[in-house]
Coordinates of C-alpha atoms in Angstrom, one line a residue:
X231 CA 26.1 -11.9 -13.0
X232 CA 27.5 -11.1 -9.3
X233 CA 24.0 -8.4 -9.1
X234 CA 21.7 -11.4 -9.6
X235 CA 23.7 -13.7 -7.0
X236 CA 24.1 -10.6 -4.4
X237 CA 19.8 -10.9 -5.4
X238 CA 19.7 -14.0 -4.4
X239 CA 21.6 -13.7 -0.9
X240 CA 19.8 -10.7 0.0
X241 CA 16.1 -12.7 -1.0
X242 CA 17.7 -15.6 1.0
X243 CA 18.3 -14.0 4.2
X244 CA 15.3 -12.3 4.2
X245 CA 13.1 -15.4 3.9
X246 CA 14.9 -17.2 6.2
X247 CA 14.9 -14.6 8.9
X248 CA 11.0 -13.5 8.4
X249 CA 9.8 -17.1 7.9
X250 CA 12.1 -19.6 9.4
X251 CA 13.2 -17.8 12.7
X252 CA 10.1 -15.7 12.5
X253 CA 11.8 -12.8 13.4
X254 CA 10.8 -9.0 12.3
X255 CA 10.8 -7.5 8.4
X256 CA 12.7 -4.6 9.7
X257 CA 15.7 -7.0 11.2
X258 CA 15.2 -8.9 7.8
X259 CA 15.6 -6.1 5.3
X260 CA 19.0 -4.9 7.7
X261 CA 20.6 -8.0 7.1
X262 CA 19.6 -8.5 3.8
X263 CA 21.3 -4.8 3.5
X264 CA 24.3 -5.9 4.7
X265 CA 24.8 -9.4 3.1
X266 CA 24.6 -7.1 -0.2
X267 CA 27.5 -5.1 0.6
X268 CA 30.4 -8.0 -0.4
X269 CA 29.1 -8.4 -3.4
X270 CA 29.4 -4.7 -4.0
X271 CA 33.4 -5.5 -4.7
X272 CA 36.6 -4.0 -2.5
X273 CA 34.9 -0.4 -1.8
X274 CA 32.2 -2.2 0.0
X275 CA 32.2 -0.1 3.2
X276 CA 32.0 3.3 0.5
X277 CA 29.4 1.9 -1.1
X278 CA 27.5 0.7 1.8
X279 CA 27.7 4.0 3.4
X280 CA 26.3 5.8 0.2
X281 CA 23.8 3.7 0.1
X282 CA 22.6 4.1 3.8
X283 CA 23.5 8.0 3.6
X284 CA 21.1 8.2 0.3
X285 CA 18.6 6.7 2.1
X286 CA 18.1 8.3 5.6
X287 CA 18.5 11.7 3.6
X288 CA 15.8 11.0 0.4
X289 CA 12.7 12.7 1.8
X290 CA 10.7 10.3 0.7
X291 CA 11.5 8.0 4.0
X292 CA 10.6 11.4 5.8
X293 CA 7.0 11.3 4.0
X294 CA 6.4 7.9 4.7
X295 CA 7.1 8.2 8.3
X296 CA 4.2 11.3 8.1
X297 CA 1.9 9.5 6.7
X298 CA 2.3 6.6 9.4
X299 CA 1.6 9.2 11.9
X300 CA -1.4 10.3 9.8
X301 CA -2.6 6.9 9.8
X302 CA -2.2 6.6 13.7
X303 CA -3.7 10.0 14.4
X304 CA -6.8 9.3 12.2
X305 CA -7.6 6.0 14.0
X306 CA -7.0 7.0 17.6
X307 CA -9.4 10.3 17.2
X308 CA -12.5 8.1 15.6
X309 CA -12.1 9.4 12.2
X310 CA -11.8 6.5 10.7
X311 CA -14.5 4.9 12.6
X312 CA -17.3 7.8 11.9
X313 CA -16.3 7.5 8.4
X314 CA -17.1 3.7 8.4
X315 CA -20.2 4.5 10.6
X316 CA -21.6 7.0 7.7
X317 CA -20.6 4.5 4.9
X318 CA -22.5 1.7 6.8
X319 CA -25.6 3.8 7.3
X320 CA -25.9 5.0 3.7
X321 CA -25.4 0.9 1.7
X322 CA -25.6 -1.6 5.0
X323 CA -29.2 -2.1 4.4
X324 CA -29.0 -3.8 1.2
X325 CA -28.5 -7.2 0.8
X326 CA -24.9 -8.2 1.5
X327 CA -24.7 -4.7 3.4
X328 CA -21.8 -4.9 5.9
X329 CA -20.1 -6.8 2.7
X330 CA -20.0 -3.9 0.1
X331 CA -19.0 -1.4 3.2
X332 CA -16.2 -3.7 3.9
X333 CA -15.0 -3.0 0.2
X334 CA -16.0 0.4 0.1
X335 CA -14.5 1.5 3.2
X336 CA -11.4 -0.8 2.4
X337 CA -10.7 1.3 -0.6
X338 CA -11.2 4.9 1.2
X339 CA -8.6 4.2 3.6
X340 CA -6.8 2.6 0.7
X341 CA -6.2 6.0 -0.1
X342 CA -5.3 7.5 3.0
X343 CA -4.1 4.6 5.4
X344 CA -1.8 2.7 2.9
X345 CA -0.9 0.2 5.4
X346 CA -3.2 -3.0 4.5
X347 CA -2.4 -4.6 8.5
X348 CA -4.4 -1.4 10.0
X349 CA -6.8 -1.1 7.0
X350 CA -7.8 -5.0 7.7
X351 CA -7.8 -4.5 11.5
X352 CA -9.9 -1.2 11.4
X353 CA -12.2 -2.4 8.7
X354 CA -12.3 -6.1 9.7
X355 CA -13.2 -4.8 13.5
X356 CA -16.4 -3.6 12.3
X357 CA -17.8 -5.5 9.5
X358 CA -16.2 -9.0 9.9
X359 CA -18.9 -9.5 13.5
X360 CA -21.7 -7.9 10.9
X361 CA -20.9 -10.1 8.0
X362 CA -21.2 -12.9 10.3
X363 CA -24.7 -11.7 11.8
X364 CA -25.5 -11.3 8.2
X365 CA -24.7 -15.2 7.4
X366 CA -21.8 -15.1 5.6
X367 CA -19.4 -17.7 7.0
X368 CA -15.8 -16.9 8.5
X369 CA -13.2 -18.0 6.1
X370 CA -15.8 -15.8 3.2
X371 CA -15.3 -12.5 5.8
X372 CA -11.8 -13.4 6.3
X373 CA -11.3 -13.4 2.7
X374 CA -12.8 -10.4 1.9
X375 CA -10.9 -8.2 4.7
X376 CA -7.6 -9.8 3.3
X377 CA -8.1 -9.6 0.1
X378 CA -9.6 -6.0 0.0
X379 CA -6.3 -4.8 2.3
X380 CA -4.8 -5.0 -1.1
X381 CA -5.4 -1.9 -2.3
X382 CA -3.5 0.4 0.4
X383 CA -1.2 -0.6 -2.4
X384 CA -2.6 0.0 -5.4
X385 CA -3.6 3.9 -4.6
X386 CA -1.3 6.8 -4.5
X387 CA 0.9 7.2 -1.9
X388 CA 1.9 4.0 -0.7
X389 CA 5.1 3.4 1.1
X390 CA 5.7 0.6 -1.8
X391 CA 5.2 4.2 -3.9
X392 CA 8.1 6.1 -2.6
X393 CA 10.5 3.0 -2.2
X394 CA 9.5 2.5 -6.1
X395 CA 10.0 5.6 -7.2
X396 CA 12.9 6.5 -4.5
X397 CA 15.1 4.1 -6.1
X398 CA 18.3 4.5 -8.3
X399 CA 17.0 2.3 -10.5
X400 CA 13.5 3.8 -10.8
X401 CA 14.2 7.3 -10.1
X402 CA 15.3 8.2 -12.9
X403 CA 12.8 6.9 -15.3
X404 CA 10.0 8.5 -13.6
X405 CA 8.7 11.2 -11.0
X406 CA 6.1 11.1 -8.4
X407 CA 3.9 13.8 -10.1
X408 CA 3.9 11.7 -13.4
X409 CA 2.7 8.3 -11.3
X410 CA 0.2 9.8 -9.4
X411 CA -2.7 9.9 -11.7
X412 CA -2.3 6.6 -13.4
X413 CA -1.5 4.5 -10.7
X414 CA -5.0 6.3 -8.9
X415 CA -6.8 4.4 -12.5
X416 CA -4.7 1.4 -11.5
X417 CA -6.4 1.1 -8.3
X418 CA -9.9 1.7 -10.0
X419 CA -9.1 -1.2 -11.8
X420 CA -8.5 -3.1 -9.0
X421 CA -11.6 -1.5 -7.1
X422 CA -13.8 -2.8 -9.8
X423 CA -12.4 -6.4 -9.3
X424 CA -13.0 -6.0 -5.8
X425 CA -16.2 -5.3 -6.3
X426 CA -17.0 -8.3 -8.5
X427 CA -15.5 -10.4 -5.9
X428 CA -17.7 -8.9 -3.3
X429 CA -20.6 -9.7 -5.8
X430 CA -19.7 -13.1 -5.9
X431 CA -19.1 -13.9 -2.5
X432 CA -22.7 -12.4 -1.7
X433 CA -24.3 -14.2 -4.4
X434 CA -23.1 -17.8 -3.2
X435 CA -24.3 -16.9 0.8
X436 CA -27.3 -17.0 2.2
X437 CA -26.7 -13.1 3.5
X438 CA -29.3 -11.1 4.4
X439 CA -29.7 -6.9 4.9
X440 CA -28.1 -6.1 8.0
X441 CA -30.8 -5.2 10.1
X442 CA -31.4 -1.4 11.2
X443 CA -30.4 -1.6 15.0
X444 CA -26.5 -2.7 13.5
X445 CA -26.6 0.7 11.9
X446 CA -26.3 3.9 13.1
X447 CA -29.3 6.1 11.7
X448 CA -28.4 7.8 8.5
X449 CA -29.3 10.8 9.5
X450 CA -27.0 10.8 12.8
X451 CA -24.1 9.3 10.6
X452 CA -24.3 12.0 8.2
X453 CA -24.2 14.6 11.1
X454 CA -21.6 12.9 12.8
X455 CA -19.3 11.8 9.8
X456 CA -19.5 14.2 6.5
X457 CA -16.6 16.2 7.5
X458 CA -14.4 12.7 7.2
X459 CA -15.4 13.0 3.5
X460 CA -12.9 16.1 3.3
X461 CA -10.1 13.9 3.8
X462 CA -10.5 12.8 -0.1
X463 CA -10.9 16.2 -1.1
X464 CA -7.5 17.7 0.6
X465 CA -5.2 15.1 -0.9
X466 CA -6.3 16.7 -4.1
X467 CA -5.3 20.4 -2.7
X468 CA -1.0 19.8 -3.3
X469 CA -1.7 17.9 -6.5
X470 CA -3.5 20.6 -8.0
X471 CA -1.2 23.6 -7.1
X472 CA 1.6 21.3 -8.4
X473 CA 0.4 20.4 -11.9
X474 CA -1.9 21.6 -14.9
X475 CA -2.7 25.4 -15.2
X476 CA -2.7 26.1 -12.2
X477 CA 1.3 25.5 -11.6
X478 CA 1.8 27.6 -14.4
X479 CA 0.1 30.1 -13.7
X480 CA 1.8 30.3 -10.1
X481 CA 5.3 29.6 -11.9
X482 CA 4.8 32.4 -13.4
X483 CA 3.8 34.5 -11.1
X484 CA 6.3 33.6 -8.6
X485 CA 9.0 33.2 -10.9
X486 CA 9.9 29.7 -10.0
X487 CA 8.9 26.6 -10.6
X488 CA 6.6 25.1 -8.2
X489 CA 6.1 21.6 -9.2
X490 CA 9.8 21.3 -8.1
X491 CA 9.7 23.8 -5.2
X492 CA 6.5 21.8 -3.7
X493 CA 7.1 18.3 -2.6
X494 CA 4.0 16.8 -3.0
X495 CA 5.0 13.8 -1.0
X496 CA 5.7 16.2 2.0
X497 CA 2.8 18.2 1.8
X498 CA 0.2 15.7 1.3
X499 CA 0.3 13.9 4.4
X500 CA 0.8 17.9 6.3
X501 CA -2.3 18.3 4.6
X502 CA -4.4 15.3 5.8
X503 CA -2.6 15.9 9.4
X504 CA -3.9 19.2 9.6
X505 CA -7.0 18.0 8.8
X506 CA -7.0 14.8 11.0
X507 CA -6.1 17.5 13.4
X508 CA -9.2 19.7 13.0
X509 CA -11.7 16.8 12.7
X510 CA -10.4 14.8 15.5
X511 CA -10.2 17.4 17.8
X512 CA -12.3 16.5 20.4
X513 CA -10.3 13.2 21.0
X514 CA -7.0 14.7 21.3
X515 CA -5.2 14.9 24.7
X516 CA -5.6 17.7 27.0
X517 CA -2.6 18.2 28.9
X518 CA 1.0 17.7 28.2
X519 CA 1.6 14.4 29.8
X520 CA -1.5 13.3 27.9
X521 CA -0.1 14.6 24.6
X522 CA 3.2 12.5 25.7
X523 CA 1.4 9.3 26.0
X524 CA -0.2 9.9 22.6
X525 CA 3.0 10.0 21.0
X526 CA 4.3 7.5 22.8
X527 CA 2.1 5.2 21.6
X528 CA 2.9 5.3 18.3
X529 CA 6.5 4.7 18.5
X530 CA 6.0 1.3 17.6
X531 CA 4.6 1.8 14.0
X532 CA 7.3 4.1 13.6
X533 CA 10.2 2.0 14.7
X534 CA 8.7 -1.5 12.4
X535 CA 8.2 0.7 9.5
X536 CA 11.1 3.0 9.7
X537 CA 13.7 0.7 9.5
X538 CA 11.9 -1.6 6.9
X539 CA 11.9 1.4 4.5
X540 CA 15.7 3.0 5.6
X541 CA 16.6 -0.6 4.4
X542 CA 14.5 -1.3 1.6
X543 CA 15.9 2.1 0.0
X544 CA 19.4 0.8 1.4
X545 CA 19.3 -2.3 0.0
X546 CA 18.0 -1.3 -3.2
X547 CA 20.7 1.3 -3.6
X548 CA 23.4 -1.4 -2.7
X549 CA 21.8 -4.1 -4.8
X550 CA 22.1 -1.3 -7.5
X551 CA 25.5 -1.1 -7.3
X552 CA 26.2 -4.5 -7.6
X553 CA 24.8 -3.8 -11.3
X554 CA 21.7 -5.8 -10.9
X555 CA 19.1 -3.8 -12.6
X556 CA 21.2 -4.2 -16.1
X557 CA 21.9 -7.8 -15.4
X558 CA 18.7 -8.9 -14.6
X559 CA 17.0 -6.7 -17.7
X560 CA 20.0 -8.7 -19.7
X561 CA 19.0 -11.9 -18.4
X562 CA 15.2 -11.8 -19.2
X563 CA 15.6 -10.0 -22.5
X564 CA 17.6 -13.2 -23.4
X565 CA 14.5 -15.3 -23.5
X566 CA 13.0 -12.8 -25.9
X567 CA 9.8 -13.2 -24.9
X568 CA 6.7 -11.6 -26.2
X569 CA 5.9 -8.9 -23.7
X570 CA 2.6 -10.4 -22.5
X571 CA 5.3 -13.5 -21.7
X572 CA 7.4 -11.1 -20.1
X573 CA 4.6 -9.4 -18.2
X574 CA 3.5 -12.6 -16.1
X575 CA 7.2 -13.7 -15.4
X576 CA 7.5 -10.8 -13.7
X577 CA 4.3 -10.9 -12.3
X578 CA 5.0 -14.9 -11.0
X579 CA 8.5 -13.3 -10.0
X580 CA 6.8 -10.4 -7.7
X581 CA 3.9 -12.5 -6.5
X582 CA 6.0 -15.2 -5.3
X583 CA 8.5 -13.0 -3.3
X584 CA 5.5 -10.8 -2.2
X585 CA 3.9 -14.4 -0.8
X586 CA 6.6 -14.2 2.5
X587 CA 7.4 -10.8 2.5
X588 CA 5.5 -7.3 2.8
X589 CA 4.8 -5.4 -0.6
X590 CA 7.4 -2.8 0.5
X591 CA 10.4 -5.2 1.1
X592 CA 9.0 -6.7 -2.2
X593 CA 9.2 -3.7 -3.8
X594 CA 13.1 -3.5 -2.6
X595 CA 13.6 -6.3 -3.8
X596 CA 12.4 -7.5 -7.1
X597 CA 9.9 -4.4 -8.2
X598 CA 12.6 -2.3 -9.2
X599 CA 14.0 -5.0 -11.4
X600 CA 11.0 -5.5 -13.0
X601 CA 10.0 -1.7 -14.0
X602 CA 13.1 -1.9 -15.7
X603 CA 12.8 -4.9 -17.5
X604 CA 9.2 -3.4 -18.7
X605 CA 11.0 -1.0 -19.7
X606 CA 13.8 -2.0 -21.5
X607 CA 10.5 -4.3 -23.3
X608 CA 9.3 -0.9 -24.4
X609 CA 6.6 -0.3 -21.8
X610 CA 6.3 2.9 -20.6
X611 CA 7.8 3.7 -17.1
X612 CA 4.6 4.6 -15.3
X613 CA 2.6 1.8 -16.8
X614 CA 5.6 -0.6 -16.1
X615 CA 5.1 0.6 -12.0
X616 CA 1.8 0.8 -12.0
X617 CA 1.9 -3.0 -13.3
X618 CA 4.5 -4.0 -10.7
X619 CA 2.7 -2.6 -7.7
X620 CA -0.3 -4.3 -8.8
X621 CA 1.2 -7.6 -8.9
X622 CA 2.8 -6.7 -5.3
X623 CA -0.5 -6.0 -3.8
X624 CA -0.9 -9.6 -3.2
X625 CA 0.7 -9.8 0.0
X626 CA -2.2 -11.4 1.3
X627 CA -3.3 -13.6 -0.9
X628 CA -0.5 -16.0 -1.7
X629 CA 0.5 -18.6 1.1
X630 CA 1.6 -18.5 4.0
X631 CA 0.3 -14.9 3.8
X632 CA 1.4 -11.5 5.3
X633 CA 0.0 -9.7 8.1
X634 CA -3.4 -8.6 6.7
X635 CA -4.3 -12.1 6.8
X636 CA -3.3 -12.8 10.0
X637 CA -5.2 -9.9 11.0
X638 CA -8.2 -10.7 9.6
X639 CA -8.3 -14.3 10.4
X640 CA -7.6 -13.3 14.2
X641 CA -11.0 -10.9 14.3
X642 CA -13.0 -13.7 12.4
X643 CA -11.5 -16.4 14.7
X644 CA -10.4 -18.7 12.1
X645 CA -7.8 -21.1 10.5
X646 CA -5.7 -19.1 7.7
X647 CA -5.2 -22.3 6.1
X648 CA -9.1 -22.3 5.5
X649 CA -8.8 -19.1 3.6
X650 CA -5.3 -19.8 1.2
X651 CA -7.4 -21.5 -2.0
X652 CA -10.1 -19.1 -2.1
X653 CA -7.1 -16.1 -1.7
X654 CA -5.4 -17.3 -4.5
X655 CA -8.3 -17.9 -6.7
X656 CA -10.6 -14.6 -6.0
X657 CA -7.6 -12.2 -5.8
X658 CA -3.8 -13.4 -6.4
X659 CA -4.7 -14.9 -10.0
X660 CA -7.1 -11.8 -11.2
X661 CA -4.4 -9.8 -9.6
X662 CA -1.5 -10.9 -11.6
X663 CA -4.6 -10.7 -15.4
X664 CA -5.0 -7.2 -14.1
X665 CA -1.6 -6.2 -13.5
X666 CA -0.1 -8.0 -17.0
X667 CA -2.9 -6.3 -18.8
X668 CA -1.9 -2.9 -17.9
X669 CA 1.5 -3.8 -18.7
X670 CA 0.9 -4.3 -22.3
X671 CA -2.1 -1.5 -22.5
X672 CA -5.0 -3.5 -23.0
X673 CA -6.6 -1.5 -19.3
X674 CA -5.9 1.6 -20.2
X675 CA -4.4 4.1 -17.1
X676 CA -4.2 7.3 -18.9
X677 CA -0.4 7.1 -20.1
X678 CA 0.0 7.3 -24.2
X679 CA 2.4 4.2 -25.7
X680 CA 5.7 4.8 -26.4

């Protein structure tokens, strides 16, 4: 059992170093890397060099690192803002207005932004001073922005995503292609609970319809903000060519196959950069130093996130060498539980480690175990990640809370403590029914049983 002790060091420096010394999840998820390698036996300094090598060179770290970019490039040229603007002009009349465009808008970045500290700190910016002018108290618009952060996880192409499916153990059970779709119905899912949580929280205020001089015309938004709609429409342009009719027919044209000759993590986040490009042009810098600056200035996303998913893949890879995947599957097949049993240990399991750390780390750490316990239970191996992301999407919502909350709470100026119960209650407990009921089929994403 040396995988499942080399787990626990690895969990053990991380928590100490994240939320004892407070230091950074990237410094965390190094050490963790290299506490792992002992336990890898006498070709430790092989193993950990694979392990490293396999990671800077999987192009999935290379995606992820676009789609930060993407992220940084959308916000600093006002596309995300116009497209806030036009979804706050078209449903921010009706009662609990700036509170369904917090959701709404939470989940369209979902799908582009991924990362749930900018999605709370670009939506909370504009509708957390709204939802307050609209009467609903602090720790409720706190909540919300949190909670809804949530799903930059639970849409396609999270960095969680590629360190899921970019691990040993994962990587070969499944592809990218085959998780895209159902993990897309996995976040619907979770949508449609964010929505009911919205309803709620509107029902028990005394909010009001935000009145008209908060909004920007509908008219002028439209003008001003349709084009951001295109974002959602190019992420479909890679998936298309890569799959369905369409790839055969260019297979055979071009004699190849081009599911595998087009990286659809690659080109996806090309794809929205281009277009970020094209609709953001009118912000972008106008002279070289300018341009210099601009890049510059997002060094520091890229340096936090970098290194937190070089080392996640690292320290998967090493903590797969150790032989943990089989030992851990071993150790929870033991119990022999039913897998509805199985399904919320490892949902307790990935919401508890999730609690301290962010979803990615989480993902490095226990998610990988956990698809493959699914799967060794006979759950399918897309269903069994869709199920695990879910249950990591609670970052936020589980004491002491990651850095959505933190964000959110700053903007609304209040206590976290006030929001931890109603968290747990309105999106960490429905999180981990929603996630265990995908895992043994009763919400159905689109994959057939095994």
């Amino acid at each position: 059992m040396i995988g499942i002790w080399a787990l626990g060091a690895y969990l053990a420096v991380i928590l100490l170093w994240t939320t004892m010394i407070k230091r950074s999840v990237g410094e965390a998820m190094l050490l963790g890397f290299l506490v792992v390698l002992p336990f890898t036996g006498a070709a430790a300094v092989q193993n950990g060099w694979d392990a490293f090598y396999d990671a800077i060179t999987d192009e999935i770290v290379y995606a992820t690192m676009a789609f930060v970019f993407m992220g940084y490039l959308l916000e600093r040229t006002g596309v995300l803002d116009r497209l806030i603007d036009l979804l706050n002009s078209l449903i921010g009349g009706v009662k609990g207005g700036p509170a369904w465009v917090s959701t709404v808008a939470s989940a369209g970045l979902g799908g582009v932004v991924h990362n749930q500290a900018a999605i709370a700190a670009t939506v909370g910016s504009v509708t957390i001073p709204w939802m307050e002018k609209s009467r609903l108290d602090k720790p409720s618009a706190a909540t919300l922005v949190a909670g809804n952060a949530g799903m930059g996880i639970t849409f396609p192409f999270s960095a969680s995503m590629f360190v899921l499916v970019g691990s040993s153990t994962v990587g070969p059970l499944l592809k990218v292609n085959d998780l895209v779709l159902p993990l897309l119905l996995g976040g619907l899912w979770c949508f449609l609970h964010r929505l009911i949580v919205t309803y709620v929280l509107i029902r028990k205020s005394g909010m009001a319809p935000l009145d008209a001089a908060h909004r920007t015309p509908v008219r002028r938004a439209f003008a001003q903000g349709w084009a951001t709609m295109i974002l959602f429409v190019v992420v479909a342009v890679p998936l298309i060519l890569t799959s369905g009719a369409i790839a055969n027919a260019l297979s055979d044209w071009t004699g190849s196959d081009v599911a595998k000759s087009v990286s659809v993590i690659v080109w996806i986040p090309v794809v929205l950069i281009i277009t970020g490009l094209i609709l953001g042009r009118k912000r972008l810098p106008r002279s070289g130093k300018a341009y210099w600056d601009f890049l510059q200035q997002s060094a520091p996303r890229f340096g936090v996130v970098g290194v937190t998913v070089v080392f996640a893949f690292a320290g998967a890879n090493a903590l797969a060498a150790t032989g943990l995947p089989k030992q851990m599957t071993a150790l929870l097949n033991q119990f022999n539980l039913p897998l509805g049993l199985l399904a919320i240990l490892i949902g307790l399991i990935v919401i508890a480690v999730a609690a301290p750390l962010s979803a990615t780390a989480t993902m490095a750490a226990v998610g990988t175990v956990g698809v493959a316990t699914l799967v060794a239970a006979g759950v399918p191996a897309t269903t069994a990640a869709v199920a695990v992301l879910v249950f990591s999407s609670c970052e936020a919502a589980v004491p002491p809370g990651g850095a959505p909350l933190y964000v959110a709470c700053g903007i609304a100026d209040v206590d976290p403590y006030k929001t931890f119960a109603r968290l747990f209650v309105l999106y960490a407990l429905p999180l981990l029914a929603i996630g265990v009921l995908i895992a043994v089929g009763v919400l159905p994403i689109g994959v057939l049983p095994t």
